[in-house]
Tab-separated table of C-alpha atoms in Angstrom:
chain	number	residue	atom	x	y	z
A	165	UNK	CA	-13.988	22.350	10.497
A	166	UNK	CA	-11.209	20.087	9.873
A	167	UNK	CA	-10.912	16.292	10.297
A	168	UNK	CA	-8.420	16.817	13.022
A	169	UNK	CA	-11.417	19.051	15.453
A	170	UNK	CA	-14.224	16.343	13.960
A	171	UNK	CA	-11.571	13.392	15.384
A	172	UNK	CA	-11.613	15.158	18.490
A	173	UNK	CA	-14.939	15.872	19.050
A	174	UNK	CA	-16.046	12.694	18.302
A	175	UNK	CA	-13.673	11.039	20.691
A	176	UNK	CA	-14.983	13.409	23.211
A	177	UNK	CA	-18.322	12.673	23.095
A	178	UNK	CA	-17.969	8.713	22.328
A	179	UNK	CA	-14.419	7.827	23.538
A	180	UNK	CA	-11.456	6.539	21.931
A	181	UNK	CA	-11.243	5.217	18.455
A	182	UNK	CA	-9.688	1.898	17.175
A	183	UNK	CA	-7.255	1.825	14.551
A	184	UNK	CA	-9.809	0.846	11.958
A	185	UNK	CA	-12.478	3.246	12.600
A	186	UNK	CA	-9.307	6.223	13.104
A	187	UNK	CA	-7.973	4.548	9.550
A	188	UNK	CA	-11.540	4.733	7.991
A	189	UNK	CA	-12.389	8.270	8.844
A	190	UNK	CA	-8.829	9.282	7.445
A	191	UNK	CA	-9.065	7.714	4.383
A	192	UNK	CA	-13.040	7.921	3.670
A	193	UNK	CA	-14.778	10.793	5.385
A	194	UNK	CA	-17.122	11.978	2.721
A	195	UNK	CA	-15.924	15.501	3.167
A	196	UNK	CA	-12.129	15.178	5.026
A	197	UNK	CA	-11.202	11.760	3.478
A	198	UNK	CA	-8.168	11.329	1.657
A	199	UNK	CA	-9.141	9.192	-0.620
A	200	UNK	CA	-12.636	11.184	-0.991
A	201	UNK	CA	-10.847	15.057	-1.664
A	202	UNK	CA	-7.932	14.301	-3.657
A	203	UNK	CA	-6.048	12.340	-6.224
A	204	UNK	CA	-3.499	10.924	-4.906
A	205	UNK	CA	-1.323	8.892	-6.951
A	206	UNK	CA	1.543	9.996	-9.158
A	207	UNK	CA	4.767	12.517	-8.895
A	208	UNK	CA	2.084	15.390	-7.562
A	209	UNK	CA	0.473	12.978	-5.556
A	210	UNK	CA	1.905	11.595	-2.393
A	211	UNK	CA	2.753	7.916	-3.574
A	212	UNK	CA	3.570	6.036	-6.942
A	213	UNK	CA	2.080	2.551	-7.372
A	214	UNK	CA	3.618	-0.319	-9.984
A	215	UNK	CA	1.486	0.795	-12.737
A	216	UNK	CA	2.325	3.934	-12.714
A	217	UNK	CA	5.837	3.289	-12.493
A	218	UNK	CA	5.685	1.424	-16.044
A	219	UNK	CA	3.434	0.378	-18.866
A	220	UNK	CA	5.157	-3.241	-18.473
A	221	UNK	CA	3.244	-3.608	-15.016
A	222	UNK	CA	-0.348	-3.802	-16.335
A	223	UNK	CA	0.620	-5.156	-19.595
A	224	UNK	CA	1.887	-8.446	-18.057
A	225	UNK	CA	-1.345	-8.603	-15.777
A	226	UNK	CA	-3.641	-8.216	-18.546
A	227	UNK	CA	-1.892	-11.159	-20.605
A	228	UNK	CA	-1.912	-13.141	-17.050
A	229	UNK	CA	-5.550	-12.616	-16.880
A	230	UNK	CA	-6.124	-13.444	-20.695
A	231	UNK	CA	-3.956	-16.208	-20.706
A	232	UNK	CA	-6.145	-17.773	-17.908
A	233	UNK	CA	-9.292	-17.097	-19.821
A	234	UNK	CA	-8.148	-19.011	-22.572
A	235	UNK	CA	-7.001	-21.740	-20.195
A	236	UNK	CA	-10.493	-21.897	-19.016
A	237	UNK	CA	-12.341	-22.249	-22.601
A	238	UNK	CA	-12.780	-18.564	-23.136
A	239	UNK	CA	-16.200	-17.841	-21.268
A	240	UNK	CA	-18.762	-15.499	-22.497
A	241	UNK	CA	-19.595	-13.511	-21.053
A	242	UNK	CA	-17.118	-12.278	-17.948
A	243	UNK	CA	-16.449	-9.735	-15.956
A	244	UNK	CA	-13.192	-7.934	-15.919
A	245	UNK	CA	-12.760	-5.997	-12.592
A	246	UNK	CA	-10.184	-4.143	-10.662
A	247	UNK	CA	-10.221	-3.535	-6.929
A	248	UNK	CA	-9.356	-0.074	-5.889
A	249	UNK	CA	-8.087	1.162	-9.779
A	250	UNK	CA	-6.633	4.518	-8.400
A	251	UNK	CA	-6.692	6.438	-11.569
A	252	UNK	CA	-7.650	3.675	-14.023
A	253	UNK	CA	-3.735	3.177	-15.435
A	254	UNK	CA	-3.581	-0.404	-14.609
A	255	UNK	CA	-6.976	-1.173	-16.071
A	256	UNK	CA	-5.866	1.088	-19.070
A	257	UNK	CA	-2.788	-0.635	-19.478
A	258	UNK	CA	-4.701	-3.850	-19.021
A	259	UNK	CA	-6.857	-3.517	-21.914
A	260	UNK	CA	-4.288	-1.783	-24.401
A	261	UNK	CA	-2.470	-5.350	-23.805
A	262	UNK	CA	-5.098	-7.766	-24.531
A	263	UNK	CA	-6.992	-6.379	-27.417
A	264	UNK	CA	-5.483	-8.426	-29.696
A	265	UNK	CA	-6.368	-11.395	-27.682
A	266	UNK	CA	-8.959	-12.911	-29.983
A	267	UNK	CA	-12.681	-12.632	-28.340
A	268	UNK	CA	-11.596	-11.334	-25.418
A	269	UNK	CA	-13.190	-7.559	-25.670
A	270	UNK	CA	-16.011	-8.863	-26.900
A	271	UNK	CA	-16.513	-11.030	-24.438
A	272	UNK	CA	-16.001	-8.885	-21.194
A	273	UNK	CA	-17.619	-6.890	-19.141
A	274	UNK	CA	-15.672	-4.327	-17.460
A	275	UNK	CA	-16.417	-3.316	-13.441
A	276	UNK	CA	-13.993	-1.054	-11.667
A	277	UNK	CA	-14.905	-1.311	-7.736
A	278	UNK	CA	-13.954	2.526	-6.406
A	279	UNK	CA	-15.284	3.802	-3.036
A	280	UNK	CA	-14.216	7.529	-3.978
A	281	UNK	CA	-16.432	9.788	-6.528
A	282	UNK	CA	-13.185	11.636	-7.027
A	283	UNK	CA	-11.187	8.647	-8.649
A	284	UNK	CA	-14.326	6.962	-10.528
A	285	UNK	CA	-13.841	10.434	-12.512
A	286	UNK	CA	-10.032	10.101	-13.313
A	287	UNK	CA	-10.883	6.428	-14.119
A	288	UNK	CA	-13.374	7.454	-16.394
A	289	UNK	CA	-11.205	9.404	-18.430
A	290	UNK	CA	-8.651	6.818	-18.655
A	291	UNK	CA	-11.063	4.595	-19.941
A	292	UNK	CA	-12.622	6.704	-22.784
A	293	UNK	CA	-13.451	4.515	-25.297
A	294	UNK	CA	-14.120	1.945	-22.950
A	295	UNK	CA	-17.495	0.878	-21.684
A	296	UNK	CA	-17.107	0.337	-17.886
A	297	UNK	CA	-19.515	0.131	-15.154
A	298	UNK	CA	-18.207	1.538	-11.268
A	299	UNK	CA	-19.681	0.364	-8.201
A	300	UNK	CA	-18.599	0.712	-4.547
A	301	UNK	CA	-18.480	-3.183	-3.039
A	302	UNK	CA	-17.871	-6.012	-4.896
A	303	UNK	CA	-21.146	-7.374	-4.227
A	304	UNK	CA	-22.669	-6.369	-7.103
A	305	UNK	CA	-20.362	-8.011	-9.653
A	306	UNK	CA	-21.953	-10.285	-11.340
A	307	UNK	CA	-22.492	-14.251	-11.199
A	308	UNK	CA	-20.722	-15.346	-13.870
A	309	UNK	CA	-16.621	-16.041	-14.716
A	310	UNK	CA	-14.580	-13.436	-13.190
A	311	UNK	CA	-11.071	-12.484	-13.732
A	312	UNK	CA	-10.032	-9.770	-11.286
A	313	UNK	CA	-6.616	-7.775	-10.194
A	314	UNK	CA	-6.341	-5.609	-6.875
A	315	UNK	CA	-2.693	-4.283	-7.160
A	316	UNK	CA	-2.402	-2.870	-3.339
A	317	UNK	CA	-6.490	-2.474	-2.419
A	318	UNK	CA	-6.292	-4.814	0.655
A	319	UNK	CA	-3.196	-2.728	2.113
A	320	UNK	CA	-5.500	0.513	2.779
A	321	UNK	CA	-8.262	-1.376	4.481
A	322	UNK	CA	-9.002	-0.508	7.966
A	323	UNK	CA	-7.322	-2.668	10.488
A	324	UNK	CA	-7.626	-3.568	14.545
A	325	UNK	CA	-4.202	-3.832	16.463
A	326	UNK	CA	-3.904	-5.676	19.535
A	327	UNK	CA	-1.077	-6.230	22.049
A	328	UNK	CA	-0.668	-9.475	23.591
A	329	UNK	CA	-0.558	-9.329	27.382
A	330	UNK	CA	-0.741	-12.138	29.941
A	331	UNK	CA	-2.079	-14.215	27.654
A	332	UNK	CA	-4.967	-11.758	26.550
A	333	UNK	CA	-4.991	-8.889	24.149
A	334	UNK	CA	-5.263	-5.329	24.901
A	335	UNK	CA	-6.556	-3.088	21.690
A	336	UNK	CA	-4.191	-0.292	20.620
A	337	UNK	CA	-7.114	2.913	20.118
A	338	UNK	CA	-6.180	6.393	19.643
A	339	UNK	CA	-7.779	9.029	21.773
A	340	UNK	CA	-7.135	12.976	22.636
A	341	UNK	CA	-4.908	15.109	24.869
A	342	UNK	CA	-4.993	18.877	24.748
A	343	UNK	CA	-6.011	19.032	21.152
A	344	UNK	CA	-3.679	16.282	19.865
A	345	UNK	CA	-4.136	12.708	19.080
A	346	UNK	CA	-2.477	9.998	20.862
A	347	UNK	CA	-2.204	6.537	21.148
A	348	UNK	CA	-3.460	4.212	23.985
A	349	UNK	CA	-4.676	1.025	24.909
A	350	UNK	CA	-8.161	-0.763	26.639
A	351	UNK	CA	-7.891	-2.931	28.965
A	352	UNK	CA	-6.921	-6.479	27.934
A	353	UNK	CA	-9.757	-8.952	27.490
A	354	UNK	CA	-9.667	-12.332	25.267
A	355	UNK	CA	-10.101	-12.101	21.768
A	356	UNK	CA	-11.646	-15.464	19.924
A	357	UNK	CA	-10.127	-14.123	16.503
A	358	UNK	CA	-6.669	-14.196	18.124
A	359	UNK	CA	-6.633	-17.534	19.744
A	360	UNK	CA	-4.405	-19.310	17.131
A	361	UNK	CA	-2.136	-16.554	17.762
A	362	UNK	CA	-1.533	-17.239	21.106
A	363	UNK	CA	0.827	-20.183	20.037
A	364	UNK	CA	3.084	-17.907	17.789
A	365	UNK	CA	3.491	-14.716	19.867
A	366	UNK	CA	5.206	-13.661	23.159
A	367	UNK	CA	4.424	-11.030	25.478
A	368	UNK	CA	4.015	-7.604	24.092
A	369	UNK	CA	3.790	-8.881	20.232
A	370	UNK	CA	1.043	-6.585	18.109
A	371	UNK	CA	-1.030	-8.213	15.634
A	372	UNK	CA	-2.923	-6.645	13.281
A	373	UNK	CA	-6.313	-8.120	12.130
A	374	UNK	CA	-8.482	-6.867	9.064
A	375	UNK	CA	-12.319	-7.234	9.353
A	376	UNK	CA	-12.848	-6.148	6.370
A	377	UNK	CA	-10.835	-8.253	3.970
A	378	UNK	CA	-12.029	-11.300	4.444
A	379	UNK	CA	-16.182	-10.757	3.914
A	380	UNK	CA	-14.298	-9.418	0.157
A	381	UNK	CA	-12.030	-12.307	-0.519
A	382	UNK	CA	-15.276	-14.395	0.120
A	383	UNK	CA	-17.553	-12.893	-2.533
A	384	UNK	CA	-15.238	-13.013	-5.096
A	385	UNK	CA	-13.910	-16.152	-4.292
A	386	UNK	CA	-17.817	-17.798	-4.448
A	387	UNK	CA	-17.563	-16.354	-7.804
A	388	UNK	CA	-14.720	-17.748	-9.202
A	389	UNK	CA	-15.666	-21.028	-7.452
A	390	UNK	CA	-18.840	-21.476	-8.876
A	391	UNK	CA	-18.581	-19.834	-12.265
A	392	UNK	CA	-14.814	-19.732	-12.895
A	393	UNK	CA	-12.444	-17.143	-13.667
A	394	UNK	CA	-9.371	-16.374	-11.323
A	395	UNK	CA	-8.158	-13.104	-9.536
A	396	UNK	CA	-4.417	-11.806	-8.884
A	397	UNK	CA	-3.919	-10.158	-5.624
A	398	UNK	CA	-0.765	-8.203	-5.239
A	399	UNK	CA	0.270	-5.827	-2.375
A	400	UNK	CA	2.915	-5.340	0.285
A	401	UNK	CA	2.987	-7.490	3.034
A	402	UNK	CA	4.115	-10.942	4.641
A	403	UNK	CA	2.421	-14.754	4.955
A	404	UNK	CA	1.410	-13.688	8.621
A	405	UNK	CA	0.747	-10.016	10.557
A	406	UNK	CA	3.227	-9.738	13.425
A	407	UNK	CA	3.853	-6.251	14.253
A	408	UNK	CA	3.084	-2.900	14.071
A	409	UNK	CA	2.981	-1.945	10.128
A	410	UNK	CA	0.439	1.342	10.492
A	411	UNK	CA	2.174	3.445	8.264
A	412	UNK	CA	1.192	7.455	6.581
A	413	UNK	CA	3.044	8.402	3.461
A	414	UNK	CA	2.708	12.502	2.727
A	415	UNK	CA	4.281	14.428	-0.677
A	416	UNK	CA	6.222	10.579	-0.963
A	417	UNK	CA	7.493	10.993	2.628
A	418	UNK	CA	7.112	8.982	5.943
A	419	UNK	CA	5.180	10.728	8.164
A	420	UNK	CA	3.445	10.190	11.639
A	421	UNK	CA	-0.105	8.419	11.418
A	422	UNK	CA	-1.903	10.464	14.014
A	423	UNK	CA	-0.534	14.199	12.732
A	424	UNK	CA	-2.896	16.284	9.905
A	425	UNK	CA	-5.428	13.271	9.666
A	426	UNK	CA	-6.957	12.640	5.916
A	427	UNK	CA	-4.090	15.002	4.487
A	428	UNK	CA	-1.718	11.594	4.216
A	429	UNK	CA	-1.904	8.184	2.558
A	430	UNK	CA	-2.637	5.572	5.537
A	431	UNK	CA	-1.734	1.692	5.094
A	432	UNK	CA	-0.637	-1.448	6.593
A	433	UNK	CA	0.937	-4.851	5.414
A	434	UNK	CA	-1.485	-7.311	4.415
A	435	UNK	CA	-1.879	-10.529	6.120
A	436	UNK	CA	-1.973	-13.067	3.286
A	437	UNK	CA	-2.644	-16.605	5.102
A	438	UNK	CA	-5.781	-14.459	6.169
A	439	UNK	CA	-6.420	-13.886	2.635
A	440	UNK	CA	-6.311	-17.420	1.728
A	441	UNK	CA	-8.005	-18.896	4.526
A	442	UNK	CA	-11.148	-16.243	3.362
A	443	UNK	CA	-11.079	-18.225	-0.259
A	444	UNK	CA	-10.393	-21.673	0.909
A	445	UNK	CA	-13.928	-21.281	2.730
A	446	UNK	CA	-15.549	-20.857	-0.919
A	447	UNK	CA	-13.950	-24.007	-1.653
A	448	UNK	CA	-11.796	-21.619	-4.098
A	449	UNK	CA	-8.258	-22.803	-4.799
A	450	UNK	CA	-5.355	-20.725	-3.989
A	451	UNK	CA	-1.408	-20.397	-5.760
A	452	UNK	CA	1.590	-19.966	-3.570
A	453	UNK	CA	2.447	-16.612	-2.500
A	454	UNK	CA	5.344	-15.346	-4.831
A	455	UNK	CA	7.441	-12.260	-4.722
A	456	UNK	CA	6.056	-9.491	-7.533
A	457	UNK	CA	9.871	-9.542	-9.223
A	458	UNK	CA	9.840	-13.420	-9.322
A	459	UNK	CA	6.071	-12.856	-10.576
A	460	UNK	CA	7.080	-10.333	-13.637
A	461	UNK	CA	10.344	-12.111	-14.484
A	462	UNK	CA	8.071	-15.357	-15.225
A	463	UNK	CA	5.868	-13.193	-17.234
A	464	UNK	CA	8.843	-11.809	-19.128
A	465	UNK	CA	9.310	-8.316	-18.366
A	466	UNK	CA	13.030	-8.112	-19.035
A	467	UNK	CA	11.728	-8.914	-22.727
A	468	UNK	CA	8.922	-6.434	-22.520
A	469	UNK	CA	11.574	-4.361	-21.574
A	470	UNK	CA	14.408	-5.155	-24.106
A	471	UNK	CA	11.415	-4.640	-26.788
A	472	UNK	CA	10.289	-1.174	-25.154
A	473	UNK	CA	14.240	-0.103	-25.483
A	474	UNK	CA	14.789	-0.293	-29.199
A	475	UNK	CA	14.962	3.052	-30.426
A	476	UNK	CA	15.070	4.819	-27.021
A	477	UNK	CA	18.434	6.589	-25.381
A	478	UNK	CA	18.980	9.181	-23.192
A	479	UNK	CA	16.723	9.930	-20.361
A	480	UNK	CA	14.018	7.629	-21.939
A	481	UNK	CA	16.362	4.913	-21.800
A	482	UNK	CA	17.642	5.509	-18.736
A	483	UNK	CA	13.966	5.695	-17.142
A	484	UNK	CA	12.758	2.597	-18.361
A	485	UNK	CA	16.216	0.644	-17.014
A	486	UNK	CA	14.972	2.495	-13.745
A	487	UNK	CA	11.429	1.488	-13.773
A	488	UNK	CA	12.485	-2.089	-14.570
A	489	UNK	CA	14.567	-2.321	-11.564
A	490	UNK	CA	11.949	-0.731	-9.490
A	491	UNK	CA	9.035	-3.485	-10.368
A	492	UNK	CA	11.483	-6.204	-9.908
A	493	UNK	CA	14.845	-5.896	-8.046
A	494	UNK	CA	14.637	-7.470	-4.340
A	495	UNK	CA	16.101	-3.845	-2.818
A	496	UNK	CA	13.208	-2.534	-4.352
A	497	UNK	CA	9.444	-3.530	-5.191
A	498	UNK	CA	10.659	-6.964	-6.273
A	499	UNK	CA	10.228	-8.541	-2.385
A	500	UNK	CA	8.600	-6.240	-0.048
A	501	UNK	CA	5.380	-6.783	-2.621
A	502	UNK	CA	3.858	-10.009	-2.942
A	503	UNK	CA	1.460	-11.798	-5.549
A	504	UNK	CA	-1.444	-14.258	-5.018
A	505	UNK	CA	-4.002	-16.168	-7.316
A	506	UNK	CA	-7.298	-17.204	-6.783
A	507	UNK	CA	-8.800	-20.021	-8.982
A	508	UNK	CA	-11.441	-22.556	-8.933
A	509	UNK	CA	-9.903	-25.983	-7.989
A	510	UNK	CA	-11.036	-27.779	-11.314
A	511	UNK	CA	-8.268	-25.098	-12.800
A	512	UNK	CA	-4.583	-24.172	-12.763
A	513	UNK	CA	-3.333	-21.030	-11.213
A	514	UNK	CA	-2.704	-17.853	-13.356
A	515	UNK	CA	0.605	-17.643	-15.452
A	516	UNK	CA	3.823	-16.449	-12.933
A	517	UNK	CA	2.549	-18.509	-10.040
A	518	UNK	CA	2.267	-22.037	-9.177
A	519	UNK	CA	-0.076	-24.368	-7.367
């Protein structure tokens, strides 16, 4: 059996799916999953995230993260955790950078929060040398100061998408025809989660909501609220959802959503004011949202890279020029992705962002 004929049948028997339960069978189907069969990150994988674009990436968000355990009076102990660490390059990267950060690997305790068996493996192996604990939610980190990265974890979340009409909203689901997938819609109803939208959107606007961010954002906002610490969100995505953003990515190619389900990469744009509002009701403080180039530059990538480029020429050269452009240059990473900190109020935000 294949996803595609257990999508079907299921559909069959129960009825159409939403987005997010479509988007969470895809991606997380113990045996069809993407996420649960295969490795996908990399040049034989069928996307490339920042940190495996570049060292420079992970570096910078490990001395972010130190930098704002100093600020704080260097706790001990704290947890060190990554959201959704793909193959474990960022942490990796992460800890190369801050071991000569005095107390600071003595001090922490390292979590890596991975839903797939497949990556906790390849993280494990990046991480030799390492001791590192995996878990599958973040509520089991523990209750004491955190300082936390998820570099594009809230993007492949499941979301809902609804259609505004006549002042209601109509969900999009996805249902069956003749052994294909399709798209439809129910019929429209009100929606109490969508009533502030009502004053932003016209007739026929889609907004996408995510159920599951928020209950996150939450837990390890309480954490950083009452213990301390501070997290850096980054991903793709805008202030406020307004439109479709559903999106597959297959061999580093567009592709449509619905065809060969759990064989393709499936995300959306992240909402970020629905981010913030989740930590502002932990009383947890929040930076503005700045664009990842702005973000690095602060940091001082362009010297991490003028440091990195002594001694190299060629193809080397020429590769890190290219990575360096890719991380920060507005027609490429530099905009599109975004950057948020969470801190307790009694604190200042992380280094690259402001209050």
């Amino acid at each position: 059996m294949s996803l595609l004929s257990h999508l079907i049948e299921r559909i069959t028997a129960q009825g159409p799916l939403s987005v997010a339960d479509y988007m969470a069978e895809c991606l997380l189907h113990p045996e069809f999953g993407y996420y649960t069969t295969r490795t996908p990150f990399g040049t034989q994988g069928d996307f490339t995230t920042a940190p495996e674009i570049s060292q420079m990436f992970g570096e910078l968000i490990g001395l972010s993260l130190a930098q704002s355990w100093i600020d704080q009076g260097a706790p001990a102990p704290f947890t060190l955790a990554e959201l959704g660490p793909g193959r474990g390059t960022l942490m990796a990267d992460v800890l190369r950078a801050t071991k000569a950060v005095p107390g600071f690997h003595d001090a922490m305790q390292i979590h890596m929060v991975e839903a797939s068996p497949t990556l906790q493996r390849a993280q494990e192996t990046a991480l030799a040398g390492h001791k590192a604990r995996w878990s599958d939610t973040v509520a089991t980190l523990p209750e004491q100061p955190l300082f936390l990265v998820a570099n594009e974890f809230f993007d492949a979340l499941p979301v809902r998408q609804f259609i505004r009409t006549q002042g209601q909203w109509a969900e999009r689901c996805i249902g069956q025809s003749e052994g294909e997938l399709t798209f439809g819609l129910t019929q429209a109803s009100a929606q109490k989660a969508l009533d502030h939208r009502l004053t932003d959107t016209r007739e026929g606007d889609l907004v996408e909501i995510c159920d599951a961010a928020s209950p996150i954002v939450q837990e390890v906002a309480r954490r950083i609220s009452n213990s301390g610490g501070a997290a850096l969100i980054i991903d793709y995505g805008d202030w406020r959802s307004l439109g479709d953003t559903l999106q597959a990515l297959r061999a580093h190619a567009p592709t449509d959503p619905l065809k060969a389900p759990g064989q393709a990469d499936l995300t959306t744009h992240v909402d970020f004011e629905a981010l913030t509002q989740a930590a502002t009701s932990e009383n947890c403080a929040f930076s503005k949202v700045t664009p990842q180039g702005v973000f690095l530059e602060r940091l001082g990538i362009t010297a991490r890279a003028q440091a990195l480029s002594k001694g190299l020429a060629g193809d080397a050269l020429e590769n890190l020029i290219a990575a360096h452009r890719r991380l920060t240059h507005p027609d490429e990473m530099g905009t599109l992705f975004k950057v948020v900190g969470l801190y307790s109020k009694s604190h200042t935000p992380p280094p690259g962002l402001d209050a």
